[in-house]
XYZ file of C-alpha atoms in Angstrom:
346
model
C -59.867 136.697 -218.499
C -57.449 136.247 -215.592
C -54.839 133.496 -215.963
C -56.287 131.516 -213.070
C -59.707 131.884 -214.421
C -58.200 130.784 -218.223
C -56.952 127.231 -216.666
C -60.040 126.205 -214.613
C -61.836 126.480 -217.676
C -59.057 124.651 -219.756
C -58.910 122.009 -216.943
C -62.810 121.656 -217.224
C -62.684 121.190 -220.960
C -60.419 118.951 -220.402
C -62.287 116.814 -217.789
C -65.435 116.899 -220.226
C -63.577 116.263 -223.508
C -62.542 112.529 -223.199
C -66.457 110.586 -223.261
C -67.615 113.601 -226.599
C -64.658 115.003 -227.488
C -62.854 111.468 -227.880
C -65.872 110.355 -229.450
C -65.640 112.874 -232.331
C -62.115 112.879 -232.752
C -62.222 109.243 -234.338
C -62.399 108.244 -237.478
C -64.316 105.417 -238.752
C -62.905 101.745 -238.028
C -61.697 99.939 -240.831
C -64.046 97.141 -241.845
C -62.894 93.461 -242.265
C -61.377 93.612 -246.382
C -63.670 91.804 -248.535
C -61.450 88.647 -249.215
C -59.357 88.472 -245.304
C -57.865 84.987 -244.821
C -55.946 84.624 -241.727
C -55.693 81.422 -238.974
C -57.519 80.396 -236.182
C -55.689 78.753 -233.738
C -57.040 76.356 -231.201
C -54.859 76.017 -227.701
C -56.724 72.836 -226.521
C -55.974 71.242 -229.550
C -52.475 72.323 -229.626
C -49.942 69.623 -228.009
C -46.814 71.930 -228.091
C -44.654 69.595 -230.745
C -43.088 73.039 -231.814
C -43.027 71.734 -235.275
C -44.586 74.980 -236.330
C -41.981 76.693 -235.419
C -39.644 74.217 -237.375
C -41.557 74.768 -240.257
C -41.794 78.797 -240.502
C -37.848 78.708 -239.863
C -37.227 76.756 -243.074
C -40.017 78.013 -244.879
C -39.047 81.485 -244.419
C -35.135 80.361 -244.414
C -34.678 81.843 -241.058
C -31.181 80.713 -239.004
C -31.791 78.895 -235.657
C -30.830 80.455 -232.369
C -29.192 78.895 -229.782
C -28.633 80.473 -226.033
C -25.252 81.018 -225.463
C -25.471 78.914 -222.042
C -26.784 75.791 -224.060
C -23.670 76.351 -225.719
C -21.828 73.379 -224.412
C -24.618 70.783 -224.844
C -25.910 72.507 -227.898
C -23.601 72.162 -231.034
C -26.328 73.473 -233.524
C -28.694 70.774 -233.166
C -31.634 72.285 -231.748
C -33.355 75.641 -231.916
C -34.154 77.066 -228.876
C -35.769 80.453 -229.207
C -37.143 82.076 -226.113
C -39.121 84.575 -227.961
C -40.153 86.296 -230.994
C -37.603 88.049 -232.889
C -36.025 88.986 -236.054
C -35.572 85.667 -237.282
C -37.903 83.488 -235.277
C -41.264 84.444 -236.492
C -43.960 82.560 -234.620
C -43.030 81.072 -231.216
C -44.839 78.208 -228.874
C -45.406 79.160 -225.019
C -46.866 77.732 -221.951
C -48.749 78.856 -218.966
C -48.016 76.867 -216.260
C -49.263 76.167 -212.236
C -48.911 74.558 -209.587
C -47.997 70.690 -210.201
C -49.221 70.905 -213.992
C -51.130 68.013 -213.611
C -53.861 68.947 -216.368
C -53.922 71.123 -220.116
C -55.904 73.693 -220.257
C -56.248 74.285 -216.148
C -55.900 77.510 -214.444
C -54.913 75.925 -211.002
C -52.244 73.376 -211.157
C -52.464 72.708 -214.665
C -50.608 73.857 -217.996
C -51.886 75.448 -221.702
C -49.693 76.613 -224.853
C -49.842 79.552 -226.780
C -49.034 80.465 -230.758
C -47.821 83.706 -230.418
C -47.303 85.884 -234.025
C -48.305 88.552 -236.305
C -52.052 88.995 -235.372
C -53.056 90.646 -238.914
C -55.310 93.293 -237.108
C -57.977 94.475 -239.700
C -56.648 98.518 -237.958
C -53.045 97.914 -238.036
C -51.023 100.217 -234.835
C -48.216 99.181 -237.361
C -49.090 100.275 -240.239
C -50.866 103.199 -239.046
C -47.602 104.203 -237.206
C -44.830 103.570 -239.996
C -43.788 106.569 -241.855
C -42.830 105.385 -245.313
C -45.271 102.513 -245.950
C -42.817 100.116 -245.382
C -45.710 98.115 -243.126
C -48.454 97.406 -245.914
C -51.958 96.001 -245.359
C -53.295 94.072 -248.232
C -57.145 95.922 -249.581
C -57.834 92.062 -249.946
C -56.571 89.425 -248.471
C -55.662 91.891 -245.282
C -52.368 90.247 -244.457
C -50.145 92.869 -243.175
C -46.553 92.627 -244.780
C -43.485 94.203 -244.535
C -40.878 95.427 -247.262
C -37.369 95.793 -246.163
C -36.501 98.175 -249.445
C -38.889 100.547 -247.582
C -38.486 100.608 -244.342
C -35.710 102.859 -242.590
C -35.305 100.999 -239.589
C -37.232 104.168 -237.280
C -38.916 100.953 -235.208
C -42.279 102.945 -234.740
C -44.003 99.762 -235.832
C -42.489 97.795 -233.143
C -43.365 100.383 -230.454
C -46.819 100.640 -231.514
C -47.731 96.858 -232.286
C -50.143 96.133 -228.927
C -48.891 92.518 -228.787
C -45.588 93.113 -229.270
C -44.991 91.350 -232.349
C -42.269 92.746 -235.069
C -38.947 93.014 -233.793
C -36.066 95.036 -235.173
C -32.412 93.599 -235.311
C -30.176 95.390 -233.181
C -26.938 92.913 -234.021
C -26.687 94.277 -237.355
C -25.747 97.844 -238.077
C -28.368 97.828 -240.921
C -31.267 95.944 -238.951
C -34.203 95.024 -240.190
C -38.004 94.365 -238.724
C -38.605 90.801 -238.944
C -42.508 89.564 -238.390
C -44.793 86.825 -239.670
C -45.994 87.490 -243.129
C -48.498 84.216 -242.885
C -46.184 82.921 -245.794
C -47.606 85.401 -248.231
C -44.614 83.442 -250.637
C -46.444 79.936 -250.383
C -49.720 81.499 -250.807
C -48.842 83.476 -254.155
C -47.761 79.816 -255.026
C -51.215 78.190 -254.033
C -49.891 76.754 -250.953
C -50.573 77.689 -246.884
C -48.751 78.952 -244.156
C -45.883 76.277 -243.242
C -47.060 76.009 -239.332
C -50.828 75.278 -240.327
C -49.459 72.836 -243.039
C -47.822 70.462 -240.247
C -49.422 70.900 -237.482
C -50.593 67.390 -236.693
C -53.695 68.303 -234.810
C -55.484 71.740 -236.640
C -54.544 73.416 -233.456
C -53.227 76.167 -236.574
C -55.631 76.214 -239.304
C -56.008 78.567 -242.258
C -58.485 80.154 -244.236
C -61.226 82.312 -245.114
C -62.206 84.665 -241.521
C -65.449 83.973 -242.348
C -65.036 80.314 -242.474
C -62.480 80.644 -239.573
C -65.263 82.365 -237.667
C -67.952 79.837 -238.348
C -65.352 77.125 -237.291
C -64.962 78.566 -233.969
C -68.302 78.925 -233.343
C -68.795 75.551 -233.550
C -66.640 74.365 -231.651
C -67.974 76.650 -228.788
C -71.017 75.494 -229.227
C -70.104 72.139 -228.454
C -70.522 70.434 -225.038
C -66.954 69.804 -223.656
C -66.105 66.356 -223.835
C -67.976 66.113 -227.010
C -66.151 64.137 -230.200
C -65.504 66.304 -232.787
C -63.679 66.166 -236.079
C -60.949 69.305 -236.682
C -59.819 70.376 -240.327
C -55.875 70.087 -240.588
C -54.474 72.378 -242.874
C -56.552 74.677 -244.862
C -60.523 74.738 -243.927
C -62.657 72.597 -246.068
C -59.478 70.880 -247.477
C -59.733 67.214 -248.637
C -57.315 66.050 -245.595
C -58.014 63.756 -243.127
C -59.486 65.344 -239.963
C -58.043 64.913 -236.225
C -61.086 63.047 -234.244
C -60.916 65.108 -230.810
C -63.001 65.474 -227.653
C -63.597 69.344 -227.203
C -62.014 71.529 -224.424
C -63.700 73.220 -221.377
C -63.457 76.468 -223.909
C -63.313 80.327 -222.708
C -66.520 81.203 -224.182
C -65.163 84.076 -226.066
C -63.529 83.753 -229.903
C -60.490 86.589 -228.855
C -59.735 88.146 -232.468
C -63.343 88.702 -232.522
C -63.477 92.242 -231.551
C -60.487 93.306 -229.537
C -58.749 96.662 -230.680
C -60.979 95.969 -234.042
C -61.054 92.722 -235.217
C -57.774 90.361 -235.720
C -57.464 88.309 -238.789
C -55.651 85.085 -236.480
C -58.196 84.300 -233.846
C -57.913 82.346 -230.466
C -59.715 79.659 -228.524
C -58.818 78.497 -225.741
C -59.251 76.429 -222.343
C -58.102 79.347 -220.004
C -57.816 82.988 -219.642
C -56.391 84.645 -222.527
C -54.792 87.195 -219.910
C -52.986 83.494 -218.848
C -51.374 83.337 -222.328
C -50.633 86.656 -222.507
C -52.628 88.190 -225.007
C -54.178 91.555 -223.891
C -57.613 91.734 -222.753
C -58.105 95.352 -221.166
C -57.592 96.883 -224.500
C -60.817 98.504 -226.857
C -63.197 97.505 -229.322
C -61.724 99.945 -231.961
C -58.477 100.100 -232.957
C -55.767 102.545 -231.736
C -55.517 104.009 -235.353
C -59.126 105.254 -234.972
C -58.041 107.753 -232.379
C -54.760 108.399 -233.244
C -55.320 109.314 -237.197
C -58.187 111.033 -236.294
C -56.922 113.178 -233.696
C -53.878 113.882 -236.224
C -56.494 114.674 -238.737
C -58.633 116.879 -237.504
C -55.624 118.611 -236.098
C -53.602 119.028 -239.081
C -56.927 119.668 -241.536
C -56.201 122.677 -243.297
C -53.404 123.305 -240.897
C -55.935 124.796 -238.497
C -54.126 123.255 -235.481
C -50.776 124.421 -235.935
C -51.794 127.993 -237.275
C -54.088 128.030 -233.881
C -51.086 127.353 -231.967
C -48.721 129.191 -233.383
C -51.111 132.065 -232.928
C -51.473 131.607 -229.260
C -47.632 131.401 -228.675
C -47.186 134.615 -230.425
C -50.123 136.550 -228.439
C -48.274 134.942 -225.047
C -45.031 135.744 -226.040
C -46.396 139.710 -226.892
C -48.177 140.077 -224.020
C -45.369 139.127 -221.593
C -43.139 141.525 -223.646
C -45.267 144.379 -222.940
C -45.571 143.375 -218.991
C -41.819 143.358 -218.607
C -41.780 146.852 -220.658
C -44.420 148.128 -218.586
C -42.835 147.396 -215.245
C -38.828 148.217 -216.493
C -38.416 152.378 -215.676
C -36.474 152.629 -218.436
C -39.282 152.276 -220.847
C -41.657 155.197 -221.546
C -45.209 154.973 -223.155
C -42.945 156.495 -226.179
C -40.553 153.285 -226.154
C -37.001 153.369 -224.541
C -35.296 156.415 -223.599
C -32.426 157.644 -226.017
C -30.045 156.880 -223.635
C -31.710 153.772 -221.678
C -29.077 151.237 -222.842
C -26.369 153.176 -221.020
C -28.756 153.782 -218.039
C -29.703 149.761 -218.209
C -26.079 148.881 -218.289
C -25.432 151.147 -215.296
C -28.248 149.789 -213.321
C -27.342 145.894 -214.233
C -23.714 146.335 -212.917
Protein backbone atom coordinates (compact mmCIF):
# COMPACT_ATOMS: atom_id res chain seq x y z
CA UNK A 1 0.00 0.00 0.00
CA UNK A 2 1.30 3.43 -1.03
CA UNK A 3 1.94 5.92 1.77
CA UNK A 4 -0.77 8.26 0.52
CA UNK A 5 -3.16 5.46 0.19
CA UNK A 6 -2.00 4.17 4.05
CA UNK A 7 -3.20 7.76 5.58
CA UNK A 8 -6.59 8.20 3.81
CA UNK A 9 -7.46 5.07 5.26
CA UNK A 10 -5.92 5.98 8.75
CA UNK A 11 -7.69 9.40 8.46
CA UNK A 12 -11.02 7.49 7.68
CA UNK A 13 -10.65 5.23 10.67
CA UNK A 14 -10.14 7.92 12.39
CA UNK A 15 -13.24 9.94 11.30
CA UNK A 16 -15.40 6.68 12.00
CA UNK A 17 -13.78 5.67 15.31
CA UNK A 18 -15.07 8.39 17.77
CA UNK A 19 -19.35 7.47 17.83
CA UNK A 20 -18.12 2.99 17.94
CA UNK A 21 -14.79 3.08 18.60
CA UNK A 22 -15.25 5.58 21.67
CA UNK A 23 -18.11 3.62 22.56
CA UNK A 24 -16.09 0.40 23.09
CA UNK A 25 -13.16 1.83 24.47
CA UNK A 26 -15.06 2.64 27.86
CA UNK A 27 -15.31 0.92 30.67
CA UNK A 28 -18.28 0.62 32.77
CA UNK A 29 -19.29 3.77 35.01
CA UNK A 30 -18.92 3.40 38.52
CA UNK A 31 -22.26 3.05 40.28
CA UNK A 32 -23.33 5.30 43.26
CA UNK A 33 -21.42 3.12 46.56
CA UNK A 34 -23.99 1.49 48.52
CA UNK A 35 -23.86 3.80 51.68
CA UNK A 36 -22.81 7.61 49.66
CA UNK A 37 -23.62 10.53 51.98
CA UNK A 38 -22.70 13.80 50.60
CA UNK A 39 -24.69 17.53 50.75
CA UNK A 40 -27.15 19.11 48.84
CA UNK A 41 -26.93 22.56 48.71
CA UNK A 42 -29.75 24.93 48.00
CA UNK A 43 -28.66 28.59 46.40
CA UNK A 44 -32.13 30.19 46.99
CA UNK A 45 -31.98 29.33 50.38
CA UNK A 46 -28.51 30.41 50.84
CA UNK A 47 -28.20 34.21 52.18
CA UNK A 48 -24.34 34.45 51.75
CA UNK A 49 -23.51 34.93 55.78
CA UNK A 50 -20.15 33.12 54.85
CA UNK A 51 -20.33 31.46 58.15
CA UNK A 52 -19.63 28.24 56.37
CA UNK A 53 -16.68 29.22 55.45
CA UNK A 54 -15.88 30.35 59.13
CA UNK A 55 -16.72 27.13 60.24
CA UNK A 56 -14.61 24.69 57.79
CA UNK A 57 -11.54 27.11 58.62
CA UNK A 58 -11.67 26.25 62.32
CA UNK A 59 -12.98 22.97 61.95
CA UNK A 60 -10.30 21.90 59.73
CA UNK A 61 -7.75 24.42 61.65
CA UNK A 62 -7.03 26.16 58.47
CA UNK A 63 -5.10 29.89 58.80
CA UNK A 64 -7.10 32.87 57.38
CA UNK A 65 -5.91 34.77 54.36
CA UNK A 66 -5.83 38.19 54.01
CA UNK A 67 -5.02 40.20 50.52
CA UNK A 68 -2.04 41.95 50.82
CA UNK A 69 -3.89 45.33 49.65
CA UNK A 70 -6.43 44.97 52.65
CA UNK A 71 -3.34 45.05 54.44
CA UNK A 72 -3.69 48.44 55.95
CA UNK A 73 -7.36 48.17 57.04
CA UNK A 74 -7.01 44.51 57.72
CA UNK A 75 -4.87 43.67 60.88
CA UNK A 76 -6.00 39.92 60.98
CA UNK A 77 -9.49 40.45 61.70
CA UNK A 78 -11.24 39.18 58.83
CA UNK A 79 -10.74 36.42 56.29
CA UNK A 80 -11.03 37.36 52.98
CA UNK A 81 -10.39 34.53 50.58
CA UNK A 82 -11.05 35.12 46.93
CA UNK A 83 -10.99 31.54 46.06
CA UNK A 84 -10.43 28.02 46.81
CA UNK A 85 -7.10 27.03 47.84
CA UNK A 86 -4.83 25.12 49.98
CA UNK A 87 -6.15 26.28 53.09
CA UNK A 88 -9.56 27.68 52.32
CA UNK A 89 -11.59 24.69 51.54
CA UNK A 90 -15.11 25.66 50.56
CA UNK A 91 -15.68 29.26 49.37
CA UNK A 92 -19.10 31.52 48.95
CA UNK A 93 -19.58 33.38 45.44
CA UNK A 94 -22.01 35.55 43.70
CA UNK A 95 -23.34 36.08 40.29
CA UNK A 96 -24.25 39.36 39.85
CA UNK A 97 -26.23 41.90 37.04
CA UNK A 98 -27.23 44.75 36.28
CA UNK A 99 -28.57 46.85 39.44
CA UNK A 100 -28.90 43.52 41.63
CA UNK A 101 -32.14 44.40 42.59
CA UNK A 102 -33.44 40.66 43.11
CA UNK A 103 -31.73 36.89 44.39
CA UNK A 104 -31.88 34.45 42.25
CA UNK A 105 -32.42 36.79 38.85
CA UNK A 106 -30.57 36.41 35.71
CA UNK A 107 -31.15 40.11 34.57
CA UNK A 108 -30.39 42.67 37.11
CA UNK A 109 -30.44 40.51 39.96
CA UNK A 110 -27.80 38.51 42.18
CA UNK A 111 -27.42 34.48 43.41
CA UNK A 112 -24.52 32.76 45.60
CA UNK A 113 -22.72 29.79 45.07
CA UNK A 114 -20.98 26.96 47.57
CA UNK A 115 -18.22 26.05 45.66
CA UNK A 116 -16.06 22.66 47.01
CA UNK A 117 -15.05 19.17 46.63
CA UNK A 118 -17.99 17.74 44.53
CA UNK A 119 -17.37 13.93 45.70
CA UNK A 120 -17.98 12.65 42.04
CA UNK A 121 -19.12 8.93 42.31
CA UNK A 122 -16.02 8.61 38.94
CA UNK A 123 -13.41 10.65 40.49
CA UNK A 124 -10.93 12.61 37.38
CA UNK A 125 -8.86 12.80 40.70
CA UNK A 126 -8.54 9.80 41.79
CA UNK A 127 -8.52 8.19 38.54
CA UNK A 128 -5.56 10.52 37.61
CA UNK A 129 -3.26 10.29 40.86
CA UNK A 130 -0.46 7.92 40.61
CA UNK A 131 0.16 6.64 44.11
CA UNK A 132 -3.35 6.55 45.62
CA UNK A 133 -2.78 9.42 47.49
CA UNK A 134 -6.59 10.63 46.25
CA UNK A 135 -8.82 7.74 47.83
CA UNK A 136 -12.54 7.16 47.24
CA UNK A 137 -14.31 5.56 50.09
CA UNK A 138 -16.21 1.76 48.69
CA UNK A 139 -18.89 3.24 51.17
CA UNK A 140 -19.55 6.28 52.17
CA UNK A 141 -17.88 7.60 48.63
CA UNK A 142 -16.24 10.66 50.10
CA UNK A 143 -13.14 11.23 48.22
CA UNK A 144 -10.12 12.01 50.63
CA UNK A 145 -6.77 12.84 50.41
CA UNK A 146 -3.56 11.59 52.39
CA UNK A 147 -0.66 13.87 52.46
CA UNK A 148 1.86 10.76 53.56
CA UNK A 149 0.98 9.60 50.00
CA UNK A 150 0.88 11.99 47.78
CA UNK A 151 4.15 13.36 45.97
CA UNK A 152 3.01 16.61 45.14
CA UNK A 153 2.88 15.57 40.90
CA UNK A 154 -0.59 17.89 40.93
CA UNK A 155 -2.28 15.50 38.30
CA UNK A 156 -5.32 15.60 40.55
CA UNK A 157 -5.57 19.25 40.35
CA UNK A 158 -5.22 19.29 36.53
CA UNK A 159 -7.74 16.73 36.06
CA UNK A 160 -10.49 17.77 38.71
CA UNK A 161 -13.35 19.29 36.03
CA UNK A 162 -14.38 21.94 38.60
CA UNK A 163 -11.28 22.90 39.59
CA UNK A 164 -11.34 22.02 43.08
CA UNK A 165 -7.95 20.73 44.98
CA UNK A 166 -5.28 23.09 44.93
CA UNK A 167 -1.59 22.47 45.53
CA UNK A 168 0.60 24.94 47.66
CA UNK A 169 3.12 26.54 45.71
CA UNK A 170 4.49 28.87 48.87
CA UNK A 171 5.94 25.97 50.46
CA UNK A 172 8.81 24.02 49.01
CA UNK A 173 7.07 20.79 50.23
CA UNK A 174 3.37 21.74 49.12
CA UNK A 175 0.64 19.94 49.68
CA UNK A 176 -3.04 19.44 47.87
CA UNK A 177 -5.50 20.90 50.09
CA UNK A 178 -9.46 20.03 49.27
CA UNK A 179 -12.67 19.50 51.21
CA UNK A 180 -12.78 16.17 52.87
CA UNK A 181 -16.69 16.87 53.99
CA UNK A 182 -15.12 16.69 57.59
CA UNK A 183 -14.54 12.99 57.32
CA UNK A 184 -12.85 13.85 61.19
CA UNK A 185 -16.35 15.00 62.66
CA UNK A 186 -18.08 12.27 60.96
CA UNK A 187 -15.77 9.34 62.37
CA UNK A 188 -16.82 11.23 65.63
CA UNK A 189 -20.69 11.09 64.88
CA UNK A 190 -20.86 14.62 64.01
CA UNK A 191 -21.48 16.59 60.31
CA UNK A 192 -19.67 18.68 58.14
CA UNK A 193 -18.97 22.15 60.07
CA UNK A 194 -20.64 24.41 57.09
CA UNK A 195 -23.98 22.27 57.09
CA UNK A 196 -23.84 22.38 60.99
CA UNK A 197 -24.24 26.37 61.01
CA UNK A 198 -25.70 27.26 58.27
CA UNK A 199 -28.74 29.11 59.56
CA UNK A 200 -31.02 28.40 56.69
CA UNK A 201 -30.29 24.42 55.26
CA UNK A 202 -29.04 26.18 52.23
CA UNK A 203 -25.97 23.20 53.12
CA UNK A 204 -27.51 20.12 54.29
CA UNK A 205 -26.08 16.64 54.79
CA UNK A 206 -26.92 13.22 54.42
CA UNK A 207 -27.82 10.12 52.84
CA UNK A 208 -27.81 10.85 48.49
CA UNK A 209 -30.72 9.06 48.51
CA UNK A 210 -32.42 11.14 51.04
CA UNK A 211 -30.57 14.21 49.56
CA UNK A 212 -32.15 13.24 46.26
CA UNK A 213 -35.66 12.81 47.51
CA UNK A 214 -35.21 16.26 49.27
CA UNK A 215 -34.56 17.96 46.12
CA UNK A 216 -37.17 16.57 44.41
CA UNK A 217 -39.44 17.99 46.54
CA UNK A 218 -38.62 20.99 46.60
CA UNK A 219 -38.84 21.08 42.71
CA UNK A 220 -41.90 19.91 42.81
CA UNK A 221 -43.16 22.68 44.66
CA UNK A 222 -44.94 25.74 43.18
CA UNK A 223 -42.59 28.78 43.70
CA UNK A 224 -43.80 30.91 46.27
CA UNK A 225 -45.01 27.94 48.10
CA UNK A 226 -44.17 27.70 52.18
CA UNK A 227 -42.06 25.07 52.85
CA UNK A 228 -40.18 23.78 55.85
CA UNK A 229 -36.10 23.02 55.14
CA UNK A 230 -34.06 20.49 57.40
CA UNK A 231 -30.97 22.40 58.99
CA UNK A 232 -28.21 20.28 59.61
CA UNK A 233 -28.33 16.67 58.93
CA UNK A 234 -31.67 15.33 56.99
CA UNK A 235 -34.30 13.96 59.21
CA UNK A 236 -32.47 15.47 62.28
CA UNK A 237 -34.57 16.50 65.34
CA UNK A 238 -33.69 20.40 64.66
CA UNK A 239 -35.90 22.99 64.13
CA UNK A 240 -36.66 23.60 60.42
CA UNK A 241 -36.27 27.11 58.49
CA UNK A 242 -40.08 27.98 57.31
CA UNK A 243 -39.27 29.32 53.62
CA UNK A 244 -41.22 30.28 50.50
CA UNK A 245 -39.60 28.23 47.55
CA UNK A 246 -37.48 29.74 44.69
CA UNK A 247 -38.34 30.11 40.93
CA UNK A 248 -35.96 26.75 40.76
CA UNK A 249 -33.85 25.58 37.51
CA UNK A 250 -35.76 22.53 37.01
CA UNK A 251 -32.77 20.36 36.96
CA UNK A 252 -31.07 18.69 40.40
CA UNK A 253 -27.15 19.38 38.80
CA UNK A 254 -25.14 16.43 40.62
CA UNK A 255 -27.76 14.33 39.19
CA UNK A 256 -26.02 13.04 36.23
CA UNK A 257 -23.28 15.32 35.05
CA UNK A 258 -19.81 13.59 34.28
CA UNK A 259 -21.54 10.55 36.42
CA UNK A 260 -23.25 11.44 39.28
CA UNK A 261 -21.83 13.97 42.14
CA UNK A 262 -22.29 13.10 45.72
CA UNK A 263 -22.96 17.31 46.67
CA UNK A 264 -25.85 18.29 44.51
CA UNK A 265 -27.20 21.80 43.43
CA UNK A 266 -30.46 23.70 43.18
CA UNK A 267 -30.78 26.67 42.22
CA UNK A 268 -32.78 29.91 40.97
CA UNK A 269 -30.54 30.52 37.82
CA UNK A 270 -28.31 28.96 35.35
CA UNK A 271 -25.81 26.79 36.80
CA UNK A 272 -23.45 28.00 33.82
CA UNK A 273 -24.21 31.60 35.97
CA UNK A 274 -22.48 30.08 39.04
CA UNK A 275 -19.99 28.54 37.30
CA UNK A 276 -20.39 25.02 37.49
CA UNK A 277 -19.93 23.23 34.09
CA UNK A 278 -22.79 22.24 32.11
CA UNK A 279 -21.39 21.15 28.54
CA UNK A 280 -19.63 18.29 30.11
CA UNK A 281 -21.01 14.22 29.76
CA UNK A 282 -23.16 11.89 31.41
CA UNK A 283 -20.21 9.49 32.20
CA UNK A 284 -17.34 10.31 33.81
CA UNK A 285 -13.93 11.17 32.24
CA UNK A 286 -12.39 8.02 33.97
CA UNK A 287 -14.68 5.85 31.79
CA UNK A 288 -12.77 6.83 28.71
CA UNK A 289 -9.61 7.49 29.93
CA UNK A 290 -8.98 4.01 31.99
CA UNK A 291 -10.48 2.31 29.38
CA UNK A 292 -8.62 3.57 26.57
CA UNK A 293 -5.38 2.94 28.86
CA UNK A 294 -6.71 -0.49 29.34
CA UNK A 295 -7.39 -1.87 26.41
CA UNK A 296 -4.17 -0.36 25.25
CA UNK A 297 -1.86 -1.64 27.73
CA UNK A 298 -3.86 -5.30 28.04
CA UNK A 299 -1.32 -7.77 27.62
CA UNK A 300 0.96 -5.09 26.38
CA UNK A 301 -0.61 -5.47 22.95
CA UNK A 302 -0.43 -1.68 22.34
CA UNK A 303 3.02 -0.98 22.96
CA UNK A 304 4.39 -4.31 21.35
CA UNK A 305 2.05 -3.12 18.20
CA UNK A 306 3.84 0.03 18.19
CA UNK A 307 7.01 -0.77 18.77
CA UNK A 308 6.61 -3.17 15.90
CA UNK A 309 5.53 -0.57 13.46
CA UNK A 310 8.46 1.82 14.37
CA UNK A 311 10.88 -0.88 13.72
CA UNK A 312 9.29 -1.99 10.18
CA UNK A 313 9.40 2.11 9.35
CA UNK A 314 12.64 2.58 10.56
CA UNK A 315 13.87 -0.79 8.24
CA UNK A 316 12.22 0.12 5.41
CA UNK A 317 13.62 3.67 5.16
CA UNK A 318 17.08 2.07 5.79
CA UNK A 319 16.85 -0.02 2.83
CA UNK A 320 15.47 3.09 0.56
CA UNK A 321 18.46 5.20 1.46
CA UNK A 322 20.75 1.94 0.72
CA UNK A 323 19.02 1.39 -2.37
CA UNK A 324 19.42 4.85 -3.79
CA UNK A 325 23.33 5.52 -2.18
CA UNK A 326 25.88 4.06 -5.26
CA UNK A 327 28.00 2.97 -2.86
CA UNK A 328 25.86 0.13 -1.79
CA UNK A 329 25.66 -3.08 -3.87
CA UNK A 330 22.87 -5.81 -3.69
CA UNK A 331 26.01 -7.59 -1.80
CA UNK A 332 26.15 -4.69 0.95
CA UNK A 333 28.86 -1.88 0.85
CA UNK A 334 31.83 -2.03 -1.21
CA UNK A 335 35.20 -2.95 0.62
CA UNK A 336 36.37 0.27 0.14
CA UNK A 337 32.99 2.46 0.20
CA UNK A 338 33.88 4.31 3.44
CA UNK A 339 36.91 5.85 1.76
CA UNK A 340 34.88 6.41 -1.48
CA UNK A 341 31.88 7.98 0.89
CA UNK A 342 34.35 10.17 2.62
CA UNK A 343 35.72 11.33 -0.74
CA UNK A 344 32.38 12.04 -2.16
CA UNK A 345 31.06 13.94 1.23
CA UNK A 346 34.08 16.39 1.14
Amino acid sequence: MKRRDFLKATAALAAAAPAAGQAALMREPKPMPPQAIGMLYDSTLCIGCKACMSACKEANDLPPERLPEGGEWNTGTWDTPLDLSPTTYNIIKAYVNGTRAEKDRVEDGYAFVKRHCLHCVDPSCVSACPVSAMHKDPLTGLVSHDPSLCIGCRYCVYSCPFGVPRYNYDDPFGQIGKCQLCSHLLAEGGIPACCDVCPTGASLFGPVEQLKAEAQRRLAAAPGTELEFPRGEIGSDRPTHVAATGNYQQHLYGDRELGGTQVMYLAGVPFDKLGLPTDVPDVGYPTLSEGLQHTLYKGMAGPALLLGGLVFLARRNIKRNQADDPLFTDEGMEPDAAAKKEEKDS
